[in-house]
Coordinates of C-alpha atoms and ligand atoms in Angstrom, one line a residue:
M14 CA 0.0 0.0 0.0
S15 CA 1.4 3.4 -0.9
V16 CA 1.9 6.1 1.7
K17 CA -0.8 8.3 0.2
R18 CA -3.3 5.4 0.2
A19 CA -2.4 4.5 3.8
I20 CA -3.0 8.2 4.9
S21 CA -6.4 8.4 3.2
R22 CA -7.3 5.1 4.8
V23 CA -6.6 6.6 8.2
V24 CA -8.4 9.8 7.4
Y25 CA -11.4 8.5 5.6
G26 CA -11.6 4.8 6.7
S27 CA -12.7 2.3 4.1
R28 CA -16.0 4.0 3.4
Y29 CA -14.9 5.5 0.1
A30 CA -12.6 2.8 -1.1
R31 CA -15.1 1.5 -3.6
V32 CA -16.0 5.0 -5.0
P33 CA -14.4 5.3 -8.4
W34 CA -11.2 7.4 -8.5
G35 CA -12.7 10.3 -10.5
Q36 CA -15.6 10.7 -8.1
R37 CA -13.8 10.2 -4.8
I38 CA -12.4 13.8 -4.4
Y39 CA -15.9 15.2 -4.9
V40 CA -17.5 13.0 -2.2
R41 CA -15.0 12.7 0.6
P42 CA -15.9 15.3 3.3
G43 CA -13.7 18.4 3.3
E44 CA -11.5 17.3 0.4
R45 CA -12.7 20.0 -2.0
L46 CA -11.5 22.7 0.3
V47 CA -8.1 21.0 0.9
R48 CA -7.5 20.6 -2.8
E49 CA -8.4 24.2 -3.5
F50 CA -6.1 25.3 -0.8
Q51 CA -3.3 23.1 -2.2
W52 CA -3.9 24.7 -5.6
R53 CA -3.5 28.2 -4.4
L54 CA -0.4 27.3 -2.6
R55 CA 1.1 25.7 -5.7
L56 CA 0.4 28.8 -7.7
R57 CA 1.9 31.0 -5.1
R58 CA 5.1 28.9 -5.0
A59 CA 5.7 28.1 -8.6
P60 CA 8.2 30.7 -10.1
V61 CA 7.2 32.9 -13.1
V62 CA 10.0 33.2 -15.7
S63 CA 10.5 35.2 -18.9
L64 CA 9.9 33.5 -22.2
Q65 CA 13.6 33.9 -23.0
E66 CA 14.6 32.2 -19.8
Y67 CA 12.1 29.5 -20.4
R68 CA 13.4 28.9 -23.9
E69 CA 17.0 28.6 -22.7
R70 CA 16.2 25.8 -20.2
T71 CA 13.6 23.8 -22.1
P72 CA 14.3 21.2 -24.8
L73 CA 12.5 21.7 -28.1
G74 CA 11.2 18.8 -30.3
E75 CA 11.4 18.7 -34.1
I76 CA 7.7 19.4 -34.6
E77 CA 7.4 21.9 -31.7
E78 CA 7.6 25.6 -31.2
F79 CA 7.7 28.0 -28.2
V80 CA 4.5 30.1 -27.9
S81 CA 3.2 32.8 -25.6
C82 CA -0.4 33.0 -24.3
H83 CA -2.8 32.9 -27.2
L84 CA -5.6 34.4 -25.2
C85 CA -4.0 37.6 -23.8
G86 CA -0.5 37.8 -25.4
E87 CA 1.4 37.6 -22.1
T88 CA 4.9 36.2 -22.7
R89 CA 5.9 35.2 -19.2
Q90 CA 5.6 31.6 -18.2
Q91 CA 4.7 29.7 -15.0
P92 CA 5.8 26.1 -15.5
L93 CA 3.5 23.8 -13.6
F94 CA 3.1 20.3 -14.9
E95 CA 5.0 17.6 -16.8
P96 CA 2.5 15.0 -17.9
A97 CA 4.2 11.8 -19.2
D98 CA 3.3 8.2 -20.2
A99 CA 6.5 6.1 -20.0
K100 CA 4.8 3.1 -21.5
R101 CA 3.6 4.9 -24.6
G102 CA 6.7 7.1 -24.7
W103 CA 5.4 10.6 -24.6
S104 CA 5.8 13.6 -22.3
Y105 CA 5.3 17.4 -22.5
R106 CA 5.3 20.5 -20.4
V107 CA 2.3 22.6 -19.3
V108 CA 2.6 26.2 -18.3
R109 CA 0.1 28.7 -16.8
C110 CA -0.2 32.3 -18.1
P111 CA 0.5 34.5 -15.0
A112 CA -1.7 37.2 -16.4
C113 CA -5.0 35.4 -17.4
G114 CA -4.5 32.0 -15.9
F115 CA -4.7 30.1 -19.2
L116 CA -3.0 26.6 -19.1
Y117 CA -1.2 25.5 -22.3
R118 CA 1.4 23.1 -23.5
N119 CA 4.7 24.9 -24.1
P120 CA 6.6 24.0 -26.3
N121 CA 3.4 23.5 -28.5
I122 CA 3.0 21.7 -31.8
R123 CA 3.8 23.7 -34.9
P124 CA 0.4 23.9 -36.8
E125 CA 1.8 22.7 -40.1
R126 CA 3.0 19.5 -38.3
L127 CA -0.4 18.8 -36.6
G128 CA -1.1 16.2 -39.3
D129 CA 1.8 14.1 -37.8
L130 CA -0.2 13.5 -34.7
Y131 CA -3.3 12.2 -36.5
A132 CA -1.7 10.5 -39.6
A133 CA -2.7 6.9 -38.8
G134 CA -4.4 4.6 -36.3
Y135 CA -6.7 7.1 -34.8
S136 CA -10.0 5.4 -35.5
G137 CA -9.2 1.8 -34.5
F138 CA -11.0 1.9 -31.2
L139 CA -14.1 3.8 -32.1
T140 CA -16.5 0.9 -32.0
G141 CA -18.4 -1.3 -29.5
R142 CA -18.5 -0.2 -25.9
Y143 CA -16.3 2.8 -26.5
A144 CA -18.7 4.1 -29.2
A145 CA -21.7 3.5 -27.0
N146 CA -20.1 5.4 -24.1
R147 CA -19.2 8.3 -26.4
Q148 CA -22.6 8.6 -27.9
R149 CA -24.1 8.5 -24.4
R150 CA -21.9 11.5 -23.4
Y151 CA -23.0 13.4 -26.6
R152 CA -26.6 12.8 -25.7
L153 CA -26.2 13.9 -22.1
T154 CA -24.4 17.1 -23.3
M155 CA -27.1 17.9 -25.8
D156 CA -29.7 17.4 -23.1
A157 CA -27.9 19.8 -20.8
F158 CA -28.5 22.7 -23.3
G159 CA -32.3 22.3 -23.7
P160 CA -34.0 22.5 -27.0
V161 CA -31.0 23.4 -29.3
F162 CA -30.6 19.7 -30.3
E163 CA -34.1 18.4 -30.0
S164 CA -35.0 18.7 -33.7
G165 CA -32.7 19.3 -36.6
Q166 CA -35.4 19.7 -39.2
G167 CA -34.3 22.3 -41.8
R168 CA -31.1 23.1 -39.9
R169 CA -27.5 22.8 -41.0
L170 CA -24.9 21.3 -38.6
L171 CA -21.1 21.2 -39.0
D172 CA -19.2 18.7 -36.7
F173 CA -15.6 20.0 -36.7
G174 CA -13.2 17.1 -36.0
C175 CA -15.9 14.5 -36.6
G176 CA -13.6 11.5 -36.2
A177 CA -15.4 8.2 -37.1
G178 CA -18.8 9.9 -37.3
L179 CA -20.2 8.9 -33.9
F180 CA -21.8 12.3 -33.4
L181 CA -22.8 12.8 -37.0
E182 CA -24.8 9.6 -36.7
L183 CA -26.8 11.1 -33.8
A184 CA -27.2 14.4 -35.7
E185 CA -28.7 12.7 -38.8
Q186 CA -31.0 10.7 -36.6
R187 CA -32.3 14.0 -35.2
G188 CA -33.0 15.3 -38.6
F189 CA -30.0 17.7 -39.0
D190 CA -28.6 18.3 -42.4
A191 CA -25.1 17.4 -41.1
V192 CA -21.6 17.4 -42.4
G193 CA -18.2 16.9 -40.7
V194 CA -14.5 17.5 -41.3
D195 CA -11.5 15.7 -39.9
L196 CA -7.7 15.6 -40.4
S197 CA -7.6 11.8 -40.2
A198 CA -8.4 10.1 -43.6
D199 CA -8.9 6.7 -41.8
S200 CA -11.6 8.3 -39.6
V201 CA -13.3 10.0 -42.4
A202 CA -13.6 6.7 -44.3
A203 CA -15.0 5.0 -41.2
A204 CA -17.5 7.8 -40.7
N205 CA -18.8 7.6 -44.3
A206 CA -19.2 3.9 -43.9
R207 CA -21.4 4.5 -40.8
L208 CA -23.5 7.4 -42.0
T209 CA -26.6 7.4 -44.2
R210 CA -27.4 11.0 -45.1
A211 CA -24.6 12.9 -43.3
R212 CA -21.2 13.2 -45.0
A213 CA -17.7 13.5 -43.6
H214 CA -14.9 15.2 -45.5
F215 CA -11.1 15.0 -45.1
G216 CA -9.3 18.3 -44.5
A217 CA -10.2 21.8 -43.2
P218 CA -13.5 23.6 -43.7
E219 CA -12.1 25.9 -46.4
D220 CA -11.1 22.8 -48.5
V221 CA -14.8 21.8 -48.9
P222 CA -16.9 24.2 -50.9
E223 CA -20.2 23.2 -49.4
I224 CA -18.8 23.8 -45.9
A225 CA -16.8 27.0 -46.8
A226 CA -20.1 28.6 -48.0
G227 CA -21.1 28.7 -44.3
G228 CA -24.7 29.3 -43.1
F229 CA -24.6 26.7 -40.3
D230 CA -27.2 26.8 -37.5
V231 CA -25.0 24.7 -35.2
I232 CA -21.3 23.9 -35.1
T233 CA -20.0 21.2 -32.7
L234 CA -16.5 20.7 -31.2
W235 CA -16.6 17.4 -29.4
S236 CA -13.3 17.0 -27.6
V237 CA -11.5 19.0 -30.3
L238 CA -10.8 22.4 -28.7
A239 CA -7.8 21.1 -26.6
H240 CA -6.2 19.9 -29.9
L241 CA -6.2 23.3 -31.7
P242 CA -2.8 25.1 -31.9
R243 CA -4.3 28.3 -33.4
P244 CA -7.7 28.6 -31.6
L245 CA -8.2 32.3 -32.4
E246 CA -8.0 31.7 -36.1
D247 CA -10.2 28.7 -35.9
F248 CA -12.8 30.4 -33.8
K249 CA -13.0 33.4 -36.1
R250 CA -13.7 31.0 -38.9
F251 CA -16.4 29.2 -36.9
R252 CA -18.0 32.6 -36.2
D253 CA -18.0 33.4 -39.9
L254 CA -19.5 30.0 -40.8
L255 CA -22.5 30.4 -38.4
A256 CA -25.8 31.7 -39.7
P257 CA -27.6 34.5 -37.8
G258 CA -29.0 32.9 -34.6
G259 CA -26.3 30.2 -34.8
V260 CA -24.6 28.4 -31.9
L261 CA -21.3 26.7 -31.2
L262 CA -21.2 23.7 -28.8
I263 CA -18.0 22.9 -27.1
L264 CA -17.0 19.9 -25.0
T265 CA -13.5 19.9 -23.7
V266 CA -11.5 19.0 -20.6
N267 CA -11.9 21.5 -17.8
A268 CA -8.7 23.2 -16.7
A269 CA -10.4 24.3 -13.4
S270 CA -11.2 20.7 -12.6
L271 CA -10.8 19.6 -9.0
Q272 CA -9.3 16.5 -10.4
L273 CA -6.5 18.5 -12.0
K274 CA -6.0 20.3 -8.6
A275 CA -5.8 16.9 -6.9
Y276 CA -3.8 14.8 -9.4
G277 CA -1.5 17.4 -11.0
S278 CA 0.5 16.0 -13.9
G279 CA -1.4 12.7 -13.5
W280 CA -4.7 14.4 -14.4
N281 CA -6.6 12.4 -17.1
G282 CA -7.1 15.7 -19.1
F283 CA -3.4 15.7 -19.9
T284 CA -3.6 13.2 -22.8
K285 CA -1.0 12.8 -25.5
N286 CA -2.4 15.1 -28.2
H287 CA -3.9 17.8 -26.0
L288 CA -2.4 21.3 -26.5
M289 CA -4.5 23.8 -24.6
F290 CA -6.7 23.6 -21.5
Y291 CA -9.6 25.9 -21.0
S292 CA -11.9 26.7 -18.0
A293 CA -15.0 28.8 -17.5
E294 CA -12.7 31.6 -16.6
T295 CA -10.5 31.5 -19.7
M296 CA -12.8 30.4 -22.5
P297 CA -14.8 33.6 -22.5
A298 CA -11.7 35.5 -23.6
L299 CA -11.4 33.3 -26.7
L300 CA -15.1 33.7 -27.6
R301 CA -15.1 37.5 -27.0
R302 CA -12.0 38.0 -29.1
T303 CA -13.6 36.1 -32.0
G304 CA -16.9 37.9 -32.1
F305 CA -19.3 35.7 -30.1
A306 CA -22.0 37.5 -28.2
A307 CA -22.5 35.3 -25.2
V308 CA -21.8 31.9 -23.6
A309 CA -23.5 29.5 -21.2
F310 CA -21.9 26.7 -19.3
A311 CA -23.5 23.5 -18.0
P312 CA -21.9 21.6 -15.0
F313 CA -20.6 18.1 -15.7
Y314 CA -21.4 15.6 -13.0
G315 CA -20.0 12.6 -14.8
D316 CA -21.7 10.3 -17.3
T317 CA -22.8 7.6 -14.9
V318 CA -24.3 10.1 -12.5
E319 CA -26.2 12.0 -15.2
A320 CA -27.3 8.8 -16.9
G321 CA -28.6 7.4 -13.6
T322 CA -26.4 4.2 -13.8
T323 CA -23.9 5.1 -11.0
K324 CA -23.6 2.8 -8.0
L325 CA -22.9 5.8 -5.8
P326 CA -25.4 6.0 -2.9
A327 CA -27.9 8.9 -3.1
P328 CA -26.4 11.0 -0.3
L329 CA -23.0 10.8 -2.0
Q330 CA -24.5 11.7 -5.3
E331 CA -26.0 14.8 -3.7
R332 CA -22.6 15.7 -2.2
L333 CA -20.9 15.2 -5.6
R334 CA -23.4 17.5 -7.3
R335 CA -23.0 20.1 -4.7
N336 CA -19.2 20.1 -4.8
V337 CA -19.2 20.2 -8.6
E338 CA -21.5 23.2 -8.6
N339 CA -19.6 25.0 -5.8
S340 CA -16.1 24.4 -7.2
D341 CA -15.1 23.8 -10.8
G342 CA -18.1 22.7 -12.8
G343 CA -16.7 19.2 -13.2
N344 CA -13.9 17.4 -15.0
M345 CA -15.3 18.3 -18.5
L346 CA -16.2 21.8 -19.6
R347 CA -19.5 22.1 -21.6
A348 CA -20.2 25.4 -23.3
L349 CA -22.8 26.8 -25.7
A350 CA -21.5 29.9 -27.5
F351 CA -24.0 32.3 -29.1
A352 CA -23.1 34.0 -32.4
D353 CA -25.3 37.0 -31.8
T354 CA -28.2 38.3 -29.7
E355 CA -30.7 36.6 -32.0
A356 CA -29.1 33.3 -30.9
V357 CA -29.4 34.2 -27.2
E358 CA -33.1 35.0 -27.7
R359 CA -33.7 31.8 -29.5
W360 CA -31.7 29.3 -27.5
G361 CA -30.7 31.0 -24.2
G362 CA -34.0 30.4 -22.3
G363 CA -33.4 28.5 -19.0
L364 CA -29.6 28.7 -19.3
A365 CA -27.2 30.9 -17.3
V366 CA -26.2 33.1 -20.2
R367 CA -23.1 35.3 -19.8
P368 CA -22.9 38.3 -22.2
L369 CA -19.5 38.8 -23.8
L370 CA -19.7 42.0 -25.7
Ligands
ZN402 ZN1 -2.9 34.9 -20.8

């Protein structure tokens, strides 16, 4: 038994031993406050260095480049994490912007080399149980934003980074006139084999005339945002591709997650190809700078809790929900961005809409 595990046994007894890892920190009494205190302490202690100094002491890979904060332009760096997977042979560094709090990988991937990350083998596991779980997550997230996704009749939808078409399949079932784009040719082929009316295309939106023409009522980014090396450029394009009254749905890992505060470099949001990590505090800057009018966030309680299949006893579920709401909003960030005031009027009812302009 590790020392940490032994300590938590003494503090909490065996009562929480069966609670899954990702839920434990939300249900053990007092843990949220301890983790938040630890986080503040970490930020106070970690030194802030100039970009020059950071460059000098940090190795740079062949497909990498040093960057400053994309959201606010700040060049100083606060190095915080070094996620690594020894078995699969990858590691990178994550810094925090000392001005706006944005977390990002630095060195980052050079955009023209992004294809290297997705060249092959990205669609092999998108079937069976994995696919069913993914589609459940998409449904739960659609439900969290009310009527936007109830009926797609007469509405155009673009799924950016559509992968093997798991979401496009749901979109066509709901009646959307749906298209997708992806940088993995394998995934696009798998998607088109799965789909009936919807279509997936290889490349960027501007490569496909029917997509470049714009006029979309909905654009979706399912676990894509953290992979974008030039988010400002991409979001300006998304804004241009939206029709009046259009909305952009974003699901990404939450950089304010209590799990990140607890597990640091071992956080499950630090996966191999993730480049940038947003929270409800930092994402509004990206949306504001790219011309969106407003945003609404929906807390994430975890798929099994939301789907009602969790084994967690009811009082602990209550505590989990309370702690998610009072702290970080959960381990995933779910956002609906509104293109203009027409979009807010049409789809903002019942949501906690934050104006951006
Ligand atoms: Zn910044």
